[in-house]
C-alpha positions as MATLAB code, in Angstrom:
seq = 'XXXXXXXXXXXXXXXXXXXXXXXXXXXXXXXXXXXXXXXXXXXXXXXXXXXXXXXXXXXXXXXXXXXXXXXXXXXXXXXXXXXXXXXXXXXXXXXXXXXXXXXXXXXXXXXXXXXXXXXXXXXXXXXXXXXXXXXXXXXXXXXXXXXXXXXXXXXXXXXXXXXXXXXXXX';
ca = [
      14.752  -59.262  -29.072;
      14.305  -55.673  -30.972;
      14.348  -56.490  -34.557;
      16.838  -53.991  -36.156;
      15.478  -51.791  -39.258;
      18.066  -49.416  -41.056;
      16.825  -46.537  -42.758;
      18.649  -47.237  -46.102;
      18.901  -43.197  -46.771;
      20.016  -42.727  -43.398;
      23.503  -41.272  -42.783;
      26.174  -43.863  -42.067;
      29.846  -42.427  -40.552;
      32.628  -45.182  -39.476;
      36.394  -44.579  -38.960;
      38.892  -47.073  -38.857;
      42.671  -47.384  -38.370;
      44.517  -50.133  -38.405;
      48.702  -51.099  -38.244;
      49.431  -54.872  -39.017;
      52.401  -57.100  -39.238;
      51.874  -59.355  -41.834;
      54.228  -63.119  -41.548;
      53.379  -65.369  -43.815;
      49.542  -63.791  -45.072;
      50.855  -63.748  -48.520;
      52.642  -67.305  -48.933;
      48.932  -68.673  -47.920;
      47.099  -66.862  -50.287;
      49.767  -67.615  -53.071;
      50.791  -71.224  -52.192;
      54.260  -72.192  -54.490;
      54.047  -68.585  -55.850;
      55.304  -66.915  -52.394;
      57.274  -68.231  -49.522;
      58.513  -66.567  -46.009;
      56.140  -63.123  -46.972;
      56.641  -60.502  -43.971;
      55.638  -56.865  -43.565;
      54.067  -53.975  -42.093;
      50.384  -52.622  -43.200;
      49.026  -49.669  -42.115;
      45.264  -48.411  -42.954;
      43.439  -45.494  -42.064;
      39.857  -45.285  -43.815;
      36.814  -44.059  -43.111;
      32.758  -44.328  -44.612;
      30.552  -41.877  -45.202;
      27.014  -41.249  -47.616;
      24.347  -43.838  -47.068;
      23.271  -47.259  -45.617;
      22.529  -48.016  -49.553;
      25.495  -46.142  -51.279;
      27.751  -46.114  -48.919;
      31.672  -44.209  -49.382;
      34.837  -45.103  -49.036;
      37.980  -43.817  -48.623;
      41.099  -43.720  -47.101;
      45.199  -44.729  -46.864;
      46.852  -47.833  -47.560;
      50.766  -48.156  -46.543;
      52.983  -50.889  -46.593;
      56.591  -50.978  -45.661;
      59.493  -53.132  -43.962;
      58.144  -55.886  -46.672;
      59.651  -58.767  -48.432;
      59.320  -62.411  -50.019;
      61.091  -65.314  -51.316;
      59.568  -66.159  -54.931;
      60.411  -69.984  -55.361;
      59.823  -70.114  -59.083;
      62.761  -67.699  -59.945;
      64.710  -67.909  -56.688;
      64.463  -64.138  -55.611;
      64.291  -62.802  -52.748;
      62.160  -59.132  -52.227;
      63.264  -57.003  -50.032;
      62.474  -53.080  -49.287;
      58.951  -53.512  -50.630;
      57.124  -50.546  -50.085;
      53.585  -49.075  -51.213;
      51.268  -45.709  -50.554;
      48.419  -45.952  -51.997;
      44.932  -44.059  -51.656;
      41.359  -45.517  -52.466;
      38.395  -44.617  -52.721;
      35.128  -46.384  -53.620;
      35.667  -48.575  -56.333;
      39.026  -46.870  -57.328;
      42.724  -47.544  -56.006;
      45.788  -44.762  -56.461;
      49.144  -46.341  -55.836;
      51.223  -43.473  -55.242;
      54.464  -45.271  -54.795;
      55.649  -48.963  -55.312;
      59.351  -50.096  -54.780;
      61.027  -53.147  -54.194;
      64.751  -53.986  -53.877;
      65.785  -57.572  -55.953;
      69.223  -58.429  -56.174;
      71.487  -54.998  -56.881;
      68.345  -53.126  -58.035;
      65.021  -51.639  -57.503;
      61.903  -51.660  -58.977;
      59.587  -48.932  -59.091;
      55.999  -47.734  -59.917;
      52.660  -45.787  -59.992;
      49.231  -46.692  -61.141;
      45.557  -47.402  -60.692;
      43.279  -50.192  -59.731;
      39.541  -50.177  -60.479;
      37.509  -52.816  -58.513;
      34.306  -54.513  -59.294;
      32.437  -57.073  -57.957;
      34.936  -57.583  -55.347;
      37.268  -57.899  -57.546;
      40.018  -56.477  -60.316;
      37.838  -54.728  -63.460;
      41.106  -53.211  -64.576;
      44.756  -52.184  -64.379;
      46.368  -49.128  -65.522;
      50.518  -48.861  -64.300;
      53.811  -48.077  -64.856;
      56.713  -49.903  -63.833;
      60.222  -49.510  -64.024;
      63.625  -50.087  -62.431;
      67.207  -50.633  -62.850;
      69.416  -53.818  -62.798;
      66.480  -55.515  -60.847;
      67.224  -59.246  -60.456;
      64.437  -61.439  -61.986;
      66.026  -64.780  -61.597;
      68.490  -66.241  -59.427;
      68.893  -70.155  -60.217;
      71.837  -72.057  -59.950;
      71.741  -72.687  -63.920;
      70.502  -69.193  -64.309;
      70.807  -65.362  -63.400;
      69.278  -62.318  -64.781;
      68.772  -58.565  -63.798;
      66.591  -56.539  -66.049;
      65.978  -52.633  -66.454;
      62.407  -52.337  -67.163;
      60.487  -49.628  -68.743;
      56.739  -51.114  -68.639;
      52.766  -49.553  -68.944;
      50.486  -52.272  -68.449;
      47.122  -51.467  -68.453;
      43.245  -53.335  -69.426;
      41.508  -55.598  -67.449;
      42.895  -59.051  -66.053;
      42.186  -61.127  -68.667;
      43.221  -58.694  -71.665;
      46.373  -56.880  -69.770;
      48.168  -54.497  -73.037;
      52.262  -54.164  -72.091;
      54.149  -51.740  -73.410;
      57.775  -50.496  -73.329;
      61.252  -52.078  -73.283;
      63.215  -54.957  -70.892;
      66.927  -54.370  -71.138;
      68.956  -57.040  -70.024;
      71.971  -55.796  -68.779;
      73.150  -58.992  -67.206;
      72.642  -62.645  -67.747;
      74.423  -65.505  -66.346;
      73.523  -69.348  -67.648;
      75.272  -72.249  -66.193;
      75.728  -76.330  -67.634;
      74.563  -77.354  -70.905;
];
């Protein structure tokens, strides 16, 4: 065969587009944390500079998504996110997800490194959004949250209202 040599200053150009149903993706990356995970994912992205510094950008949409979270027995539904990255940064435009009688919604920013999260900066907040839903327990919350720092050292701010909270037995 040819042995292949790229010119690591040479121009590199890709597009890609891609529109994904998702069943079940999520509840095997997050075993006992998610069950019956469904949605829709659509990308459109594209690279451009170099072979050695290459760039990256593009759109990241997901819609018509949901879960069942086992640990406090709710059920996501509406779950929705725009978001726009490129490089080593992430833009979520929009986040909302429908728990209970309410919605949660939100906005932030995702830095990557190493493959992985380097830090967090977001705001959340929503209205009578149900956080549990046991049979000896049920809450909704209205939360008014900025989280931000890395993974390890996450700062929250703000205010959890409880408008609603139900305990059962003993």
């Amino acid at each position: 065969g040819i042995p292949v040599v790229l010119d690591a200053e040479g121009p590199v150009q890709l597009a890609a587009r891609a529109d994904m149903r998702e069943k079940g993706l999520l509840s095997a990356l997050f075993p006992g944390l998610i069950q019956e995970s469904r949605g829709r994912l659509a990308l459109n992205g594209s690279v451009d500079g170099t072979w050695s510094a290459p760039k990256i950008h593009g759109t990241l949409r997901v819609d018509q998504a949901g879960a069942y979270l086992p640990s406090t027995g709710i059920q996501l539904s509406d779950v929705t996110m725009d978001a726009q990255f490129e490089d080593q940064t992430v833009r979520i435009t929009s986040f909302g997800a429908r728990s209970g009688p309410g919605r949660l919604e939100g906005t932030g920013t995702v830095w990557l490194m190493d493959r992985g999260i380097d830090r967090i900066d977001m705001n959340l907040s929503g209205e009578r959004f149900q956080v549990v839903r046991l049979p000896e327990m049920e809450m909704l919350a209205n939360p008014s949250l900025t989280i931000k720092g890395a993974p390890k050292n996450l700062q929250v701010r703000g205010s959890i209202t409880i408008p609603e909270l139900l305990i059962r037995g003993g």
